Amino acid sequence: MESKLTIYNTLSRTKEEFVPYNPPHVGLYVCGPTVYGDPHLGHARPAITFDLLYRYLTSLGYKVRYVRNITDVGHLENDADEGEDKISKKARLEQLEPMEVAHYYTERYRHAMEQLGVLSPSIEPQASGHIIEQIELVKKILDHGFAYESNGSVYFDVEAYNAKYHYGKLSGRVLDEMLACTRDLDGQGDKHSACDFALWKKASPEHIMRWPSPWSDGFPGWHLECSAMSTKYLGERFDIHGGGMDLMFPHHECEIAQSTAACGHDAAHYWMHNNMITINGQKMGKSLGNFITLEEMFTGRHKLLEQAYSPMTIRFFILQAHYRSTLDFSNEALQAAEKGLDRLMKAVATLDKIKPSNQSTVDISDLTRRYTEAMNDDLNSPIVISVLFDWVKHINQLYDGQQQITKEDLHTLRQQIHTIVFDVLGLRDERAADESDMIGPLVNMLLEIRQQAKANKDWATSDQIRDKLTAIGIRVKDRKDGADWEIE
Ligand code: ZN
């Protein structure tokens, strides 16, 4: 039964068996947010995808060092190394110190991730805290002949690199074609070629974020931080590098080129990319008016939303699609996810109310086997969820007495379901979290007193307890051997 984890490696374009360099240790690097605005739906998908990977690897017994960076410098408004730094711009507009902007949005991001059940990574390094490492990396690339200095800036020499290695191997782009399309732009600025990218940019006099370097007072290029910080914390060869598909080019392509230019080989063995989300079939974008922040999702305060959607509804919805498929957000789809999640959580709670028998008519190994197969098949979370829903049916049948289960099997089933639902999928029962933990025991105690009253034929007390509970929104349902309750 022991099947092995396979993951789709964007670099080889095939599913590969996952074999870490140094088991049980696994190095995982994921590109984190640029912190100049409120966290939005586009942040939720990569965070949840790699959280699932982190949780699953951990559940398999690996010791994962998960590094997810914070970009607080060097991310310019467009990918062609032009325009203002995104954080500087926000700071200028709001008359703040750039690090105030970065701190504020980093905190907002962390809080939203916590609400979404995304575990904190092992290390969360900031680009601005690793300027020395980035300067060292630029020096190495210059020494190896894959970069040149031009008017105080340093650019990566893509053509020189491509003569020895292969620029474009991740994204599948061909340098000659890229050059053909961009030839018109040649001669602009300090670059030798339009395909070259900045490793270090000389700061203009009005640029606020600047550091001294051998070349100029300036700032690092955006791609550099990930090469510098991944190798600093995970070594020159580490296992998995992840991020959104939108980062594949130029960001990840440039990272590979930088690491290879510096060390002679790519640092990451497996590259994983999650697909994008769309909203009502359209790409999300500020100009399209369909840009939704996570806070707007959680409160329902956006003109496209019919209601608020809880963090767990969003998490469950994202997990219902495979991470490499596109995912379309619509009110209808989110409402369906909300109902599905509610049904799942009710079944998990029902597990605690099942009475064991002396035989089992359900095969609990089916759950473990199908779950493991699905997760090992490139983290197929939608299949895992459909397996869970098969078990929701079984659980309800066990509860109704249509099927039986032994005490041992029930114990195992409960453990398995808890591992899958809470530990690996990272869901949480928001219904329970909303109420004080004391409500359950208190209601159970009242129902026990009511049961005694009934045994004593004290119908007045029995009815009074039921009616008073109903009045505060707790519905009591009588059964043969007691009573159940639920919050309406
Ligand atoms: Zn990155």
Short mmCIF file of C-alpha atoms and ligand atoms in Angstrom, two decimals:
data_model
loop_
_atom_site.label_atom_id
_atom_site.label_comp_id
_atom_site.label_asym_id
_atom_site.label_seq_id
_atom_site.Cartn_x
_atom_site.Cartn_y
_atom_site.Cartn_z
CA MET A 1 0.00 0.00 0.00
CA GLU A 2 2.97 2.28 0.71
CA SER A 3 2.76 4.73 -2.17
CA LYS A 4 5.28 7.51 -2.58
CA LEU A 5 4.72 11.23 -2.81
CA THR A 6 4.95 12.51 -6.34
CA ILE A 7 4.96 16.18 -7.23
CA TYR A 8 4.71 17.95 -10.55
CA ASN A 9 8.03 19.63 -11.18
CA THR A 10 7.48 22.71 -13.34
CA LEU A 11 11.12 22.49 -14.41
CA SER A 12 10.90 18.98 -15.92
CA ARG A 13 7.19 19.33 -16.74
CA THR A 14 6.56 15.86 -15.28
CA LYS A 15 5.35 14.33 -12.05
CA GLU A 16 8.40 13.13 -10.17
CA GLU A 17 8.80 11.05 -7.07
CA PHE A 18 9.81 13.31 -4.23
CA VAL A 19 13.28 12.39 -2.96
CA PRO A 20 14.79 14.95 -0.58
CA TYR A 21 18.53 15.70 -0.60
CA ASN A 22 18.95 15.05 3.08
CA PRO A 23 16.00 13.16 4.60
CA PRO A 24 14.30 13.58 6.99
CA HIS A 25 15.11 17.25 6.38
CA VAL A 26 13.29 19.13 3.65
CA GLY A 27 14.09 22.67 2.52
CA LEU A 28 11.09 24.57 1.18
CA TYR A 29 11.24 28.14 -0.12
CA VAL A 30 8.13 30.05 -1.20
CA CYS A 31 7.96 33.59 -2.56
CA GLY A 32 5.94 35.66 -0.13
CA PRO A 33 4.09 38.96 -0.56
CA THR A 34 5.32 42.42 -1.50
CA VAL A 35 3.98 44.33 1.47
CA TYR A 36 2.57 47.57 0.10
CA GLY A 37 -1.18 46.88 0.23
CA ASP A 38 -3.87 44.87 1.98
CA PRO A 39 -3.69 41.10 1.55
CA HIS A 40 -6.17 39.99 -1.10
CA LEU A 41 -7.58 36.84 -2.65
CA GLY A 42 -4.50 36.48 -4.84
CA HIS A 43 -2.41 35.98 -1.68
CA ALA A 44 -4.68 33.27 -0.30
CA ARG A 45 -4.06 30.63 -2.94
CA PRO A 46 -0.24 30.29 -2.86
CA ALA A 47 -0.28 30.59 0.95
CA ILE A 48 -2.85 27.78 1.29
CA THR A 49 -1.26 25.59 -1.41
CA PHE A 50 2.16 25.62 0.22
CA ASP A 51 0.66 25.39 3.68
CA LEU A 52 -0.95 22.13 2.55
CA LEU A 53 2.42 20.92 1.27
CA TYR A 54 4.15 21.97 4.51
CA ARG A 55 1.50 20.24 6.63
CA TYR A 56 1.52 17.07 4.53
CA LEU A 57 5.32 16.75 4.47
CA THR A 58 5.30 17.25 8.24
CA SER A 59 2.62 14.57 8.67
CA LEU A 60 4.82 12.17 6.68
CA GLY A 61 7.54 12.67 9.28
CA TYR A 62 9.79 15.10 7.41
CA LYS A 63 11.45 17.91 9.28
CA VAL A 64 10.62 20.82 7.05
CA ARG A 65 12.43 24.15 7.14
CA TYR A 66 9.91 26.40 5.46
CA VAL A 67 11.20 29.82 4.37
CA ARG A 68 8.69 32.35 3.07
CA ASN A 69 10.08 35.81 2.42
CA ILE A 70 8.65 39.27 2.79
CA THR A 71 9.49 41.61 -0.10
CA ASP A 72 9.93 45.05 1.34
CA VAL A 73 12.35 46.54 -1.18
CA GLY A 74 13.20 46.40 -4.86
CA HIS A 75 9.83 45.39 -6.32
CA LEU A 76 9.27 48.10 -8.92
CA GLU A 77 5.98 48.98 -10.53
CA ASN A 78 6.77 47.05 -13.68
CA ASP A 79 8.90 44.03 -14.44
CA ALA A 80 11.25 45.90 -16.80
CA ASP A 81 13.23 47.41 -13.94
CA GLU A 82 11.53 50.75 -14.37
CA GLY A 83 9.09 52.78 -12.34
CA GLU A 84 8.96 53.52 -8.67
CA ASP A 85 9.46 51.01 -5.88
CA LYS A 86 5.97 49.86 -4.83
CA ILE A 87 6.62 50.45 -1.16
CA SER A 88 8.36 53.79 -1.67
CA LYS A 89 5.44 54.99 -3.73
CA LYS A 90 2.93 54.11 -1.04
CA ALA A 91 5.17 55.76 1.57
CA ARG A 92 5.44 58.93 -0.51
CA LEU A 93 1.68 59.11 -1.09
CA GLU A 94 0.88 58.53 2.58
CA GLN A 95 3.83 60.50 3.95
CA LEU A 96 5.21 57.56 5.87
CA GLU A 97 8.63 56.02 6.30
CA PRO A 98 8.80 53.07 3.83
CA MET A 99 9.43 50.65 6.71
CA GLU A 100 6.20 51.83 8.35
CA VAL A 101 4.36 50.81 5.21
CA ALA A 102 6.16 47.46 5.11
CA HIS A 103 5.53 46.78 8.80
CA TYR A 104 1.85 47.70 8.66
CA TYR A 105 1.09 45.46 5.68
CA THR A 106 3.28 42.63 6.96
CA GLU A 107 1.18 42.58 10.12
CA ARG A 108 -2.04 42.68 8.08
CA TYR A 109 -0.77 39.81 5.93
CA ARG A 110 0.20 37.68 8.94
CA HIS A 111 -3.15 38.27 10.60
CA ALA A 112 -5.11 37.31 7.46
CA MET A 113 -2.98 34.17 7.03
CA GLU A 114 -3.63 33.17 10.62
CA GLN A 115 -7.37 33.55 10.02
CA LEU A 116 -7.04 31.32 6.95
CA GLY A 117 -5.36 28.65 9.07
CA VAL A 118 -2.01 29.11 7.30
CA LEU A 119 0.81 28.07 9.62
CA SER A 120 3.62 30.51 10.20
CA PRO A 121 6.72 29.45 8.24
CA SER A 122 9.95 28.43 10.00
CA ILE A 123 11.71 31.62 8.86
CA GLU A 124 10.19 34.76 7.35
CA PRO A 125 13.16 36.82 6.14
CA GLN A 126 12.82 40.37 4.84
CA ALA A 127 14.67 41.54 1.74
CA SER A 128 15.74 44.78 3.43
CA GLY A 129 17.41 42.77 6.19
CA HIS A 130 19.59 40.90 3.67
CA ILE A 131 21.25 43.67 1.66
CA ILE A 132 24.76 42.44 2.54
CA GLU A 133 23.98 38.92 1.27
CA GLN A 134 22.55 40.38 -1.91
CA ILE A 135 25.61 42.56 -2.54
CA GLU A 136 27.84 39.49 -2.03
CA LEU A 137 25.79 37.59 -4.58
CA VAL A 138 26.11 40.41 -7.14
CA LYS A 139 29.91 40.35 -6.64
CA LYS A 140 29.99 36.60 -7.28
CA ILE A 141 27.92 36.92 -10.47
CA LEU A 142 30.18 39.76 -11.68
CA ASP A 143 33.29 37.65 -10.91
CA HIS A 144 31.89 34.79 -12.96
CA GLY A 145 31.35 37.08 -15.94
CA PHE A 146 27.57 36.99 -16.07
CA ALA A 147 26.91 40.62 -15.15
CA TYR A 148 28.23 44.08 -15.98
CA GLU A 149 28.27 47.46 -14.32
CA SER A 150 26.71 50.38 -16.11
CA ASN A 151 26.48 53.89 -14.63
CA GLY A 152 26.40 52.64 -11.05
CA SER A 153 23.85 49.91 -11.73
CA VAL A 154 24.65 46.23 -12.26
CA TYR A 155 22.76 44.16 -14.81
CA PHE A 156 22.63 40.45 -15.41
CA ASP A 157 24.05 39.61 -18.84
CA VAL A 158 21.40 37.26 -20.19
CA GLU A 159 23.15 36.59 -23.51
CA ALA A 160 26.46 35.68 -21.84
CA TYR A 161 24.59 33.41 -19.46
CA ASN A 162 22.60 31.78 -22.24
CA ALA A 163 25.78 30.99 -24.16
CA LYS A 164 26.75 28.63 -21.34
CA TYR A 165 23.45 27.71 -19.66
CA HIS A 166 19.86 27.83 -20.75
CA TYR A 167 17.91 31.01 -20.00
CA GLY A 168 14.20 30.21 -20.28
CA LYS A 169 14.27 26.58 -19.15
CA LEU A 170 11.57 27.11 -16.51
CA SER A 171 9.10 29.23 -18.44
CA GLY A 172 9.82 27.60 -21.81
CA ARG A 173 10.70 30.95 -23.37
CA VAL A 174 13.38 31.11 -26.04
CA LEU A 175 15.90 33.91 -25.73
CA ASP A 176 16.19 34.58 -29.49
CA GLU A 177 12.43 35.09 -29.70
CA MET A 178 12.44 37.33 -26.65
CA LEU A 179 15.25 39.39 -28.20
CA ALA A 180 13.45 39.63 -31.52
CA CYS A 181 10.35 41.08 -29.86
CA THR A 182 12.25 43.56 -27.74
CA ARG A 183 14.94 44.74 -30.18
CA ASP A 184 13.17 48.05 -30.64
CA LEU A 185 13.70 48.83 -27.00
CA ASP A 186 17.45 48.28 -27.24
CA GLY A 187 19.70 51.15 -26.44
CA GLN A 188 17.29 52.45 -23.81
CA GLY A 189 18.81 53.16 -20.44
CA ASP A 190 21.95 51.46 -19.18
CA LYS A 191 21.19 47.92 -20.27
CA HIS A 192 23.13 46.26 -23.09
CA SER A 193 20.04 44.29 -24.03
CA ALA A 194 16.36 44.60 -23.20
CA CYS A 195 16.37 41.05 -21.77
CA ASP A 196 18.99 41.90 -19.15
CA PHE A 197 17.67 42.52 -15.67
CA ALA A 198 18.86 44.59 -12.74
CA LEU A 199 20.87 43.05 -9.93
CA TRP A 200 21.62 46.45 -8.40
CA LYS A 201 20.03 49.77 -9.28
CA LYS A 202 21.61 53.13 -8.64
CA ALA A 203 19.09 55.24 -6.72
CA SER A 204 17.94 58.51 -8.20
CA PRO A 205 18.25 61.49 -5.82
CA GLU A 206 14.56 61.32 -4.84
CA HIS A 207 14.60 57.55 -4.20
CA ILE A 208 14.16 57.04 -0.44
CA MET A 209 15.21 53.40 0.02
CA ARG A 210 18.95 53.20 -0.60
CA TRP A 211 22.04 51.44 0.69
CA PRO A 212 25.76 51.89 -0.01
CA SER A 213 27.42 49.36 -2.32
CA PRO A 214 30.67 49.11 -4.33
CA TRP A 215 28.77 50.44 -7.37
CA SER A 216 26.51 53.19 -6.05
CA ASP A 217 24.07 54.14 -3.35
CA GLY A 218 21.15 52.13 -4.51
CA PHE A 219 18.98 49.08 -3.97
CA PRO A 220 18.87 45.44 -5.06
CA GLY A 221 16.83 44.14 -8.01
CA TRP A 222 13.68 42.32 -7.01
CA HIS A 223 14.74 38.82 -8.12
CA LEU A 224 17.97 38.92 -6.16
CA GLU A 225 16.51 38.63 -2.68
CA CYS A 226 15.06 35.17 -3.24
CA SER A 227 18.33 33.75 -4.59
CA ALA A 228 20.23 35.28 -1.68
CA MET A 229 17.83 34.31 1.11
CA SER A 230 16.99 30.80 -0.11
CA THR A 231 20.64 29.77 -0.26
CA LYS A 232 21.43 31.55 3.00
CA TYR A 233 18.84 29.57 4.94
CA LEU A 234 18.51 26.36 2.91
CA GLY A 235 21.92 25.94 1.28
CA GLU A 236 23.14 25.94 -2.31
CA ARG A 237 21.02 22.86 -3.02
CA PHE A 238 17.59 22.64 -1.47
CA ASP A 239 14.47 20.65 -2.23
CA ILE A 240 11.43 22.68 -3.23
CA HIS A 241 10.86 26.20 -4.48
CA GLY A 242 7.25 27.33 -4.77
CA GLY A 243 5.18 30.29 -5.79
CA GLY A 244 2.33 31.47 -7.96
CA MET A 245 2.38 30.80 -11.70
CA ASP A 246 2.53 34.55 -12.33
CA LEU A 247 6.01 34.55 -10.80
CA MET A 248 7.41 31.96 -13.20
CA PHE A 249 8.57 34.66 -15.58
CA PRO A 250 10.52 36.78 -15.08
CA HIS A 251 10.96 36.32 -11.31
CA HIS A 252 11.72 32.60 -11.03
CA GLU A 253 13.50 32.40 -14.37
CA CYS A 254 15.82 35.16 -13.16
CA GLU A 255 16.29 33.45 -9.80
CA ILE A 256 17.45 30.29 -11.56
CA ALA A 257 19.82 32.31 -13.74
CA GLN A 258 21.28 34.16 -10.73
CA SER A 259 21.78 31.02 -8.64
CA THR A 260 23.26 29.12 -11.58
CA ALA A 261 25.55 32.04 -12.47
CA ALA A 262 26.77 32.14 -8.87
CA CYS A 263 27.00 28.41 -7.99
CA GLY A 264 27.11 26.63 -11.37
CA HIS A 265 23.75 24.93 -10.80
CA ASP A 266 20.18 25.78 -9.90
CA ALA A 267 19.62 25.81 -6.15
CA ALA A 268 16.13 24.25 -6.15
CA HIS A 269 15.44 20.65 -7.20
CA TYR A 270 11.64 20.83 -7.57
CA TRP A 271 9.78 23.92 -8.72
CA MET A 272 6.08 24.04 -7.87
CA HIS A 273 3.58 26.63 -9.10
CA ASN A 274 -0.01 27.16 -8.11
CA ASN A 275 -2.45 28.36 -10.74
CA MET A 276 -4.26 31.70 -10.56
CA ILE A 277 -7.72 32.61 -9.35
CA THR A 278 -10.34 34.36 -11.43
CA ILE A 279 -13.43 36.22 -10.27
CA ASN A 280 -16.62 35.46 -12.19
CA GLY A 281 -14.38 34.19 -14.99
CA GLN A 282 -12.23 37.33 -15.13
CA LYS A 283 -8.69 37.96 -14.05
CA MET A 284 -8.57 39.91 -10.80
CA GLY A 285 -7.35 43.46 -11.21
CA LYS A 286 -7.78 46.90 -9.67
CA SER A 287 -8.81 48.38 -13.03
CA LEU A 288 -11.53 45.75 -13.49
CA GLY A 289 -13.23 46.64 -10.20
CA ASN A 290 -13.08 43.01 -9.06
CA PHE A 291 -10.12 43.35 -6.76
CA ILE A 292 -11.24 41.87 -3.43
CA THR A 293 -9.18 42.03 -0.25
CA LEU A 294 -9.39 39.23 2.29
CA GLU A 295 -10.94 41.56 4.82
CA GLU A 296 -13.68 42.40 2.32
CA MET A 297 -14.27 38.67 1.83
CA PHE A 298 -14.49 38.05 5.59
CA THR A 299 -16.91 40.96 6.15
CA GLY A 300 -18.83 40.84 2.87
CA ARG A 301 -18.12 44.52 2.29
CA HIS A 302 -17.55 44.54 -1.47
CA LYS A 303 -20.09 45.27 -4.16
CA LEU A 304 -19.55 41.89 -5.84
CA LEU A 305 -20.25 39.92 -2.66
CA GLU A 306 -23.75 38.81 -1.67
CA GLN A 307 -22.61 37.96 1.86
CA ALA A 308 -19.56 37.55 4.09
CA TYR A 309 -17.48 34.41 3.58
CA SER A 310 -15.61 33.04 6.54
CA PRO A 311 -11.89 32.32 6.35
CA MET A 312 -12.56 28.56 6.51
CA THR A 313 -15.08 28.78 3.66
CA ILE A 314 -12.37 30.37 1.54
CA ARG A 315 -9.78 27.83 2.60
CA PHE A 316 -12.16 24.92 1.91
CA PHE A 317 -13.09 26.43 -1.46
CA ILE A 318 -9.43 26.74 -2.47
CA LEU A 319 -8.72 23.15 -1.36
CA GLN A 320 -11.66 21.89 -3.42
CA ALA A 321 -9.64 22.62 -6.57
CA HIS A 322 -6.30 21.08 -7.43
CA TYR A 323 -3.57 23.70 -6.99
CA ARG A 324 -2.57 23.47 -10.67
CA SER A 325 -6.12 24.14 -11.93
CA THR A 326 -7.59 27.58 -12.32
CA LEU A 327 -10.15 28.48 -9.69
CA ASP A 328 -13.07 30.79 -10.27
CA PHE A 329 -14.59 32.70 -7.37
CA SER A 330 -18.32 33.38 -7.56
CA ASN A 331 -20.98 33.83 -4.91
CA GLU A 332 -22.65 30.63 -6.03
CA ALA A 333 -19.47 28.54 -5.77
CA LEU A 334 -18.57 30.03 -2.38
CA GLN A 335 -22.05 29.40 -1.00
CA ALA A 336 -21.81 25.77 -2.14
CA ALA A 337 -18.42 25.51 -0.39
CA GLU A 338 -19.91 26.99 2.78
CA LYS A 339 -22.67 24.35 2.81
CA GLY A 340 -20.20 21.55 2.07
CA LEU A 341 -17.89 22.60 4.86
CA ASP A 342 -20.81 22.79 7.29
CA ARG A 343 -21.86 19.26 6.37
CA LEU A 344 -18.30 18.01 6.86
CA MET A 345 -17.91 19.69 10.25
CA LYS A 346 -21.27 18.36 11.45
CA ALA A 347 -20.14 14.84 10.51
CA VAL A 348 -16.85 15.31 12.38
CA ALA A 349 -18.86 16.33 15.45
CA THR A 350 -21.23 13.38 14.96
CA LEU A 351 -18.24 11.02 15.29
CA ASP A 352 -18.25 11.78 19.02
CA LYS A 353 -21.85 10.65 19.36
CA ILE A 354 -21.61 7.26 17.62
CA LYS A 355 -22.14 4.24 19.87
CA PRO A 356 -19.77 1.34 19.12
CA SER A 357 -21.00 -2.19 18.37
CA ASN A 358 -19.22 -5.51 18.55
CA GLN A 359 -18.67 -5.68 14.79
CA SER A 360 -17.75 -3.29 11.95
CA THR A 361 -19.65 -3.13 8.70
CA VAL A 362 -17.43 -0.32 7.38
CA ASP A 363 -13.85 -0.74 6.16
CA ILE A 364 -11.87 2.06 7.75
CA SER A 365 -8.67 1.18 5.85
CA ASP A 366 -10.48 2.50 2.75
CA LEU A 367 -10.26 6.03 4.13
CA THR A 368 -6.52 5.94 4.84
CA ARG A 369 -5.68 4.22 1.58
CA ARG A 370 -7.64 6.60 -0.66
CA TYR A 371 -6.51 9.67 1.25
CA THR A 372 -2.83 8.69 1.01
CA GLU A 373 -3.11 7.84 -2.67
CA ALA A 374 -4.72 11.20 -3.44
CA MET A 375 -2.25 13.27 -1.43
CA ASN A 376 0.70 11.38 -2.87
CA ASP A 377 -0.58 12.14 -6.34
CA ASP A 378 0.70 15.73 -6.43
CA LEU A 379 -1.43 16.86 -3.46
CA ASN A 380 -4.80 16.04 -4.97
CA SER A 381 -6.89 17.78 -2.32
CA PRO A 382 -10.19 17.70 -4.32
CA ILE A 383 -10.04 13.88 -4.32
CA VAL A 384 -9.28 13.91 -0.59
CA ILE A 385 -12.38 16.02 -0.02
CA SER A 386 -14.56 13.71 -2.12
CA VAL A 387 -13.26 10.72 -0.10
CA LEU A 388 -14.17 12.62 3.06
CA PHE A 389 -17.70 13.13 1.76
CA ASP A 390 -18.04 9.37 1.18
CA TRP A 391 -17.16 9.05 4.84
CA VAL A 392 -19.64 11.74 5.84
CA LYS A 393 -22.28 9.33 4.48
CA HIS A 394 -20.80 6.42 6.44
CA ILE A 395 -20.62 8.48 9.62
CA ASN A 396 -24.27 9.49 9.33
CA GLN A 397 -25.23 5.86 8.69
CA LEU A 398 -23.20 4.73 11.70
CA TYR A 399 -24.98 7.30 13.79
CA ASP A 400 -28.41 6.25 12.53
CA GLY A 401 -27.63 2.61 13.24
CA GLN A 402 -27.72 1.57 9.59
CA GLN A 403 -24.08 0.52 9.90
CA GLN A 404 -21.96 -0.69 12.81
CA ILE A 405 -18.43 -0.09 14.02
CA THR A 406 -16.30 -1.53 16.82
CA LYS A 407 -14.83 0.58 19.58
CA GLU A 408 -11.27 0.18 18.20
CA ASP A 409 -12.31 1.04 14.65
CA LEU A 410 -14.27 4.03 15.87
CA HIS A 411 -11.21 5.27 17.73
CA THR A 412 -9.03 4.86 14.62
CA LEU A 413 -11.63 6.46 12.37
CA ARG A 414 -11.87 9.45 14.65
CA GLN A 415 -8.09 9.87 14.72
CA GLN A 416 -7.84 9.55 10.95
CA ILE A 417 -10.58 12.07 10.26
CA HIS A 418 -9.06 14.53 12.71
CA THR A 419 -5.62 14.16 11.12
CA ILE A 420 -6.95 14.71 7.61
CA VAL A 421 -9.43 17.49 8.34
CA PHE A 422 -7.60 19.49 11.01
CA ASP A 423 -3.89 18.66 10.74
CA VAL A 424 -3.37 18.28 6.98
CA LEU A 425 -6.20 20.21 5.31
CA GLY A 426 -5.82 22.73 8.13
CA LEU A 427 -9.56 23.33 8.53
CA ARG A 428 -11.09 24.42 11.79
CA ASP A 429 -14.62 24.16 13.09
CA GLU A 430 -15.68 27.79 13.10
CA ARG A 431 -19.04 26.92 14.59
CA ALA A 432 -17.30 25.67 17.72
CA ALA A 433 -14.84 28.55 17.75
CA ASP A 434 -17.71 31.01 17.77
CA GLU A 435 -19.11 29.67 21.03
CA SER A 436 -17.52 29.39 24.38
CA ASP A 437 -16.05 25.95 24.97
CA MET A 438 -18.34 25.62 27.99
CA ILE A 439 -21.60 25.55 26.07
CA GLY A 440 -21.32 21.89 25.06
CA PRO A 441 -20.75 20.48 28.54
CA LEU A 442 -23.45 22.76 29.99
CA VAL A 443 -26.09 21.70 27.49
CA ASN A 444 -25.16 18.06 27.98
CA MET A 445 -25.53 18.48 31.72
CA LEU A 446 -29.00 20.03 31.33
CA LEU A 447 -30.01 17.21 29.02
CA GLU A 448 -28.85 14.65 31.58
CA ILE A 449 -31.03 16.31 34.23
CA ARG A 450 -33.87 16.29 31.73
CA GLN A 451 -33.29 12.58 31.11
CA GLN A 452 -33.56 11.92 34.85
CA ALA A 453 -36.71 13.97 35.03
CA LYS A 454 -38.24 11.92 32.23
CA ALA A 455 -37.25 8.70 33.98
CA ASN A 456 -39.10 10.04 37.03
CA LYS A 457 -42.06 10.96 34.81
CA ASP A 458 -41.50 14.61 35.75
CA TRP A 459 -42.76 15.87 32.40
CA ALA A 460 -43.05 19.48 33.54
CA THR A 461 -39.30 19.77 34.28
CA SER A 462 -38.40 17.87 31.11
CA ASP A 463 -40.51 20.20 28.95
CA GLN A 464 -39.26 23.28 30.74
CA ILE A 465 -35.62 22.45 30.03
CA ARG A 466 -36.38 21.73 26.37
CA ASP A 467 -38.45 24.91 25.91
CA LYS A 468 -35.92 27.16 27.60
CA LEU A 469 -33.12 25.74 25.48
CA THR A 470 -35.23 26.29 22.36
CA ALA A 471 -35.86 29.86 23.44
CA ILE A 472 -32.11 30.61 23.45
CA GLY A 473 -31.63 28.93 20.07
CA ILE A 474 -30.65 25.39 21.05
CA ARG A 475 -32.85 22.82 19.40
CA VAL A 476 -33.30 19.52 21.26
CA LYS A 477 -34.03 16.39 19.27
CA ASP A 478 -35.27 13.36 21.20
CA ARG A 479 -33.88 9.97 20.36
CA LYS A 480 -34.64 6.45 21.61
CA ASP A 481 -31.87 6.55 24.20
CA GLY A 482 -31.46 10.22 25.02
CA ALA A 483 -31.42 13.49 23.16
CA ASP A 484 -29.26 15.45 20.72
CA TRP A 485 -28.97 19.13 20.29
CA GLU A 486 -27.77 21.68 17.83
CA ILE A 487 -27.40 25.41 17.73
CA GLU A 488 -29.90 26.82 15.28
ZN ZN B 1 10.77 35.23 -4.98
#
